[in-house]
Each structure stands twice: as structure tokens, then as C-alpha cells.
Coordinates of C-alpha atoms in Angstrom, one line a residue:
M190 CA 243.8 58.5 4.0
S191 CA 244.8 62.0 3.2
A192 CA 248.2 63.4 3.2
S193 CA 247.3 67.0 3.6
M194 CA 247.5 68.9 6.7
P195 CA 244.1 69.9 8.2
L196 CA 244.6 73.8 8.7
G197 CA 243.8 73.0 12.7
S198 CA 246.9 70.5 13.8
P199 CA 249.2 71.7 15.6
V200 CA 252.3 72.0 13.1
A201 CA 249.9 74.4 10.5
S202 CA 249.3 76.5 14.2
R203 CA 253.2 76.9 14.3
R204 CA 254.0 77.2 11.1
K205 CA 252.0 80.3 9.8
P206 CA 252.8 82.1 13.3
R207 CA 256.7 81.6 12.2
G208 CA 256.0 83.4 8.9
G209 CA 253.8 86.3 9.8
R210 CA 256.9 86.9 13.0
L211 CA 259.1 87.2 9.7
T212 CA 257.3 88.9 7.6
H213 CA 256.8 91.6 10.7
A214 CA 260.4 91.7 11.9
L215 CA 261.8 92.3 7.5
R216 CA 259.2 95.5 7.8
R217 CA 260.3 96.6 11.0
E218 CA 263.9 96.8 9.4
S219 CA 262.9 98.4 6.2
R220 CA 261.1 101.0 8.3
F221 CA 264.6 101.7 10.2
V222 CA 266.4 101.6 7.4
L223 CA 264.1 104.3 5.7
F224 CA 264.0 106.0 9.4
A225 CA 267.8 106.1 9.2
A226 CA 267.8 107.7 5.8
A227 CA 265.1 110.5 5.9
T228 CA 266.9 111.2 9.7
L229 CA 270.0 111.5 7.8
I230 CA 268.5 113.7 5.4
A231 CA 266.6 116.0 7.5
A232 CA 270.4 116.4 9.3
F233 CA 272.3 117.8 6.3
S234 CA 269.7 119.9 5.3
P235 CA 270.5 123.3 6.0
A236 CA 266.3 123.9 6.4
T237 CA 266.3 121.9 9.1
Y238 CA 267.6 124.4 11.4
S239 CA 265.6 126.9 12.7
R240 CA 267.7 129.1 16.0
A241 CA 265.9 127.1 18.3
V242 CA 267.2 123.5 16.4
R243 CA 270.5 125.0 16.1
Q244 CA 270.4 125.8 20.0
A245 CA 269.6 122.3 20.6
T246 CA 271.9 121.2 18.0
A247 CA 275.1 123.1 20.2
Q248 CA 273.9 121.8 23.3
A249 CA 273.6 118.4 22.2
V250 CA 277.7 118.6 20.5
C251 CA 278.4 120.0 23.8
F252 CA 277.2 117.4 25.9
S253 CA 277.7 114.3 23.5
A254 CA 281.6 115.2 22.2
W255 CA 282.7 118.1 24.3
Q256 CA 282.1 117.3 27.9
A257 CA 283.4 113.8 27.2
L258 CA 286.4 114.3 25.6
P259 CA 288.9 114.8 28.3
G260 CA 287.9 112.1 30.1
Y261 CA 288.1 109.8 27.2
A262 CA 291.2 111.3 26.0
L263 CA 293.1 110.5 28.8
L264 CA 291.8 107.2 29.3
S265 CA 292.4 106.5 26.0
V266 CA 295.9 107.3 26.2
L267 CA 296.8 105.6 29.4
A268 CA 295.7 102.6 27.6
G269 CA 297.6 103.4 24.6
A270 CA 300.7 103.8 26.4
V271 CA 300.3 100.6 28.8
L272 CA 299.5 98.7 25.3
T273 CA 302.3 100.2 23.3
H274 CA 305.2 99.2 26.4
I275 CA 303.3 95.7 26.3
V276 CA 303.9 95.1 22.6
A277 CA 307.1 97.1 23.1
V278 CA 308.9 94.8 25.4
S279 CA 307.1 91.7 24.5
A280 CA 308.3 91.9 20.8
A281 CA 311.7 93.2 22.3
A282 CA 312.0 89.8 23.5
Y283 CA 311.1 88.1 20.4
G284 CA 313.8 90.5 18.5
L285 CA 310.5 91.6 16.7
S286 CA 311.0 95.1 18.6
H287 CA 310.6 96.6 14.4
L288 CA 307.2 95.4 14.1
A289 CA 306.2 96.5 17.8
L290 CA 304.7 100.3 17.1
E291 CA 303.2 98.8 13.5
A292 CA 301.0 96.4 15.5
V293 CA 300.2 98.9 18.1
V294 CA 298.6 101.5 15.4
R295 CA 297.1 99.1 13.1
V296 CA 295.7 97.1 16.3
Y297 CA 294.6 99.7 18.4
V298 CA 294.1 102.9 17.0
V299 CA 292.8 101.6 13.2
E300 CA 290.5 98.8 15.0
L301 CA 290.0 99.1 18.6
L302 CA 289.7 102.7 18.9
P303 CA 286.5 103.0 16.6
L304 CA 284.6 100.7 17.9
V305 CA 285.8 101.8 21.4
A306 CA 284.3 104.8 21.0
A307 CA 281.2 104.2 19.2
L308 CA 280.2 101.7 22.1
F309 CA 281.3 105.1 24.5
V310 CA 279.3 107.4 23.0
A311 CA 276.3 104.7 22.6
L312 CA 276.2 103.6 26.2
R313 CA 276.4 107.4 27.6
S314 CA 274.4 110.0 25.7
G315 CA 273.0 107.3 23.3
L316 CA 271.1 105.9 26.0
D317 CA 270.4 108.7 28.1
L318 CA 268.6 109.8 24.4
L319 CA 266.8 107.0 24.1
D320 CA 265.3 107.5 27.8
R321 CA 263.8 110.6 27.0
L322 CA 262.0 110.2 23.7
A323 CA 261.0 107.0 25.2
A324 CA 259.1 108.7 27.7
E325 CA 257.9 111.5 25.3
R326 CA 256.6 108.7 22.6
A327 CA 254.9 106.3 25.7
R328 CA 252.9 110.0 26.5
G329 CA 251.9 110.1 23.3
A330 CA 253.8 112.5 21.2
D331 CA 253.8 112.2 18.2
F332 CA 257.1 112.4 16.5
G333 CA 255.9 112.7 12.8
T334 CA 255.0 116.5 13.1
A335 CA 258.3 118.1 11.7
A336 CA 258.3 120.6 14.0
L337 CA 258.8 118.4 17.1
F338 CA 260.5 115.6 15.1
R339 CA 263.4 118.8 14.3
Q340 CA 263.6 119.8 18.0
Q341 CA 263.7 116.6 19.6
V342 CA 265.6 114.1 16.9
V343 CA 268.0 115.7 14.8
P344 CA 270.1 117.4 17.8
G345 CA 270.5 114.1 19.2
V346 CA 271.5 112.6 15.6
V347 CA 273.7 114.9 15.4
G348 CA 275.5 114.8 18.5
N349 CA 276.1 111.5 18.6
L350 CA 277.7 111.4 15.0
L351 CA 280.0 113.8 15.7
A352 CA 280.4 112.6 18.9
V353 CA 282.0 109.7 17.7
I354 CA 283.5 111.4 14.8
V355 CA 285.2 113.9 17.6
L356 CA 286.5 110.9 20.2
T357 CA 287.6 108.9 17.5
L358 CA 290.1 111.0 15.6
A359 CA 291.2 113.4 18.8
S360 CA 291.8 109.9 20.3
G361 CA 293.7 108.4 17.2
L362 CA 296.3 111.6 17.2
L363 CA 296.8 111.3 20.8
V364 CA 298.1 107.4 21.1
L365 CA 300.0 108.3 18.2
A366 CA 302.1 110.8 19.9
T367 CA 302.2 108.8 22.9
A368 CA 303.4 105.8 20.9
Y369 CA 306.4 107.4 20.0
L370 CA 306.9 109.1 23.1
V371 CA 306.3 105.6 24.9
V372 CA 309.3 104.0 22.6
Y373 CA 311.6 106.6 21.4
G374 CA 311.4 109.3 24.5
V375 CA 311.1 112.7 24.4
T376 CA 313.2 112.6 21.7
T377 CA 313.7 113.5 17.2
W378 CA 315.8 110.9 16.0
G379 CA 313.1 108.4 15.5
L380 CA 310.6 111.0 13.8
V381 CA 311.3 109.6 10.6
D382 CA 310.5 106.5 10.7
Y383 CA 307.5 106.6 13.0
T384 CA 306.2 109.2 10.0
R385 CA 307.4 106.6 7.5
L386 CA 305.7 104.2 9.0
V387 CA 302.4 105.8 9.9
G388 CA 302.3 106.2 6.5
Q389 CA 302.7 103.1 5.7
V390 CA 300.2 102.2 7.4
F391 CA 297.7 104.8 6.8
D392 CA 297.9 103.9 3.0
P393 CA 295.4 105.2 0.1
V394 CA 293.1 101.9 1.1
T395 CA 293.3 102.3 4.6
A396 CA 292.9 105.8 5.3
P397 CA 289.6 106.1 3.2
T398 CA 288.3 102.8 4.8
L399 CA 289.0 104.2 8.3
L400 CA 287.1 107.3 7.8
L401 CA 284.1 105.9 6.3
K402 CA 284.3 103.4 9.5
I403 CA 284.5 105.8 12.1
F404 CA 281.7 108.0 10.1
L405 CA 278.9 104.7 9.8
F406 CA 279.7 103.6 13.1
G407 CA 278.7 107.9 13.9
V408 CA 275.8 107.1 11.6
A409 CA 274.4 104.2 13.2
V410 CA 275.4 105.2 16.7
A411 CA 273.4 108.2 16.2
V412 CA 270.4 106.6 14.5
A413 CA 269.5 103.0 16.2
P414 CA 268.3 104.6 19.8
V415 CA 266.0 107.7 17.9
A416 CA 264.5 104.6 16.2
V417 CA 261.9 104.1 19.1
V418 CA 259.7 107.1 18.0
L419 CA 258.5 104.7 15.3
D420 CA 257.1 102.5 18.4
T421 CA 254.0 102.1 19.4
P422 CA 253.2 104.1 23.3
R423 CA 253.2 101.0 24.6
R424 CA 255.8 99.5 23.4
A425 CA 257.7 102.3 24.2
A426 CA 256.6 102.5 27.3
S427 CA 257.7 99.0 28.2
G428 CA 261.7 99.8 27.3
S429 CA 263.7 99.4 24.6
E430 CA 266.8 99.6 25.9
M431 CA 268.0 95.8 25.1
R432 CA 266.5 96.2 21.7
V433 CA 268.2 99.2 20.9
M434 CA 271.4 97.8 21.5
A435 CA 271.5 94.6 20.0
R436 CA 270.4 96.3 16.6
L437 CA 273.4 98.5 17.4
L438 CA 275.5 95.9 18.4
L439 CA 274.3 94.0 14.7
L440 CA 274.9 97.2 13.2
L441 CA 278.9 97.5 14.3
V442 CA 279.5 94.0 13.8
A443 CA 278.5 94.3 10.3
I444 CA 280.0 97.4 9.8
E445 CA 283.8 96.1 11.2
G446 CA 282.9 93.0 8.9
A447 CA 282.5 95.0 5.8
T448 CA 285.6 97.1 6.1
L449 CA 287.8 94.5 7.3
V450 CA 286.6 93.0 4.2
L451 CA 287.2 95.9 2.4
L452 CA 291.4 95.7 4.2
H453 CA 291.9 93.0 3.5
F454 CA 290.6 91.3 0.7

């Protein structure tokens, strides 16, 4: 009796599609990486920005960043004030009040704010951009043409990228000021100690790593939604939100893990 497996057996028929799906997934992800690189090159190229593209980019930046900034900054400050008060009171109860502000800065400003800003931009303007591009692609729009790509894709990429950077930095600075006011009040006697603490947190390793993380978060939020233009019209019409958000979450987790490795190992 032969030990070889018949080609028509159920096991063989299951194994072949599995390998085919893996190959197809790897090919799709490699296309996404190449597309992301080409999109960033176009976004940072001065030749991309004709008058119409500049106007569309300004509108995208206004919608994604400036219109969202007041409300997002207010919510970040309120959350920072509440968190600072809770941490300060809890630390004082255990005789660790000197560690309260450092904990707030390290956990809230360095770790949470960039991630929250990225998710906020992705849900607010990223999904809006995704829906518009998916609708255009479902109608058969060819984003391989340079004019359509520059007019429809590049402004959204730049707007979302700048939105993540602006919201993170602005809310971070406001939270740092709010944390000082919560702990020390409207006085200047604690300013020297607080400035020294902030300088110790944002050391020569943490500060560049944080800026790199914010930039990479912005790139992920900017590129992930526009990758829908790589889909076929039929696939774009079937809905892409869950697939795009899953890919974006994986990218954010990978970036966060890589920066944690840089900071602590």
C-alpha cells in the first residue's frame, strides 16, 4: 500500500489553499509596504503640490487637526487633571508623593497621549477619508493616475499625519502645565523642582524616542486608510473598515512595542 497521499484527498485539498492564502497575504502586505513608501515620498515631495493640491491639503489639515484641537485638548486636560489628582492623593497616602508627578508624566504624557491621539484621528478623520476613497474606488476610479492620486490621497495623508503630531504635542504641553497647577497651585515655588523632574523624564533617550513614536503613529494613521485604493472595485464596495482598523491596530501595537524596547532595554 503506497504511503504517498493522493492528490485528491481531503487533507491535500486543505493544505494547498492554506499555503495559497499565506502567499496571497504576504503579497498583499508587501504591496501595502511599497504603497506606504511611495505615498510618503509623494507627500514629502515639493513637486506634488500644485495649487489645487495645496488647497486640498490645507482643507484636510484644517479638518483633521485645527477643528479637532480645541475639543481634544480640553478633554486631555480634564483627564490629566483628574488623573494627576488621583495619583497625587494616592501617592501621598503611602508616603510616595515625590513620585506622583513623575508617574503622571511617564505614563500619561509619554505612553497614553500619543496612542489616544492616534486612535482619535483614525476614528474621526481616518474613517471619513476611508469611506470617501472606498466609494470612489467602488465606482471604478483609477488611483494609479498621478493627478487623481495627488488630489485625493496625498491631502488626506498629510492631514492625518499632521493631526496626530499636533494633537499629541499640544495636549502633552497642556497636560504638563495642568499637572503642575494641580499639585503646586498658581505659584512659582515648585517650578524649579518640576522643571528638573520633566528634564529627567525627557532625557536624551526618551525625548527622541517619543518624537519618533509620534511620527510613526502619524504615518500609520495616515497611510492605513488610504490603502483601500489598492483594492479591487468589488472589494472596496464590500466594506473595508474592520480590515483597515485591524491592520492599523497591529501597526500601533508594533510601534508601541518597539519604542518600549528602545526605552527600557
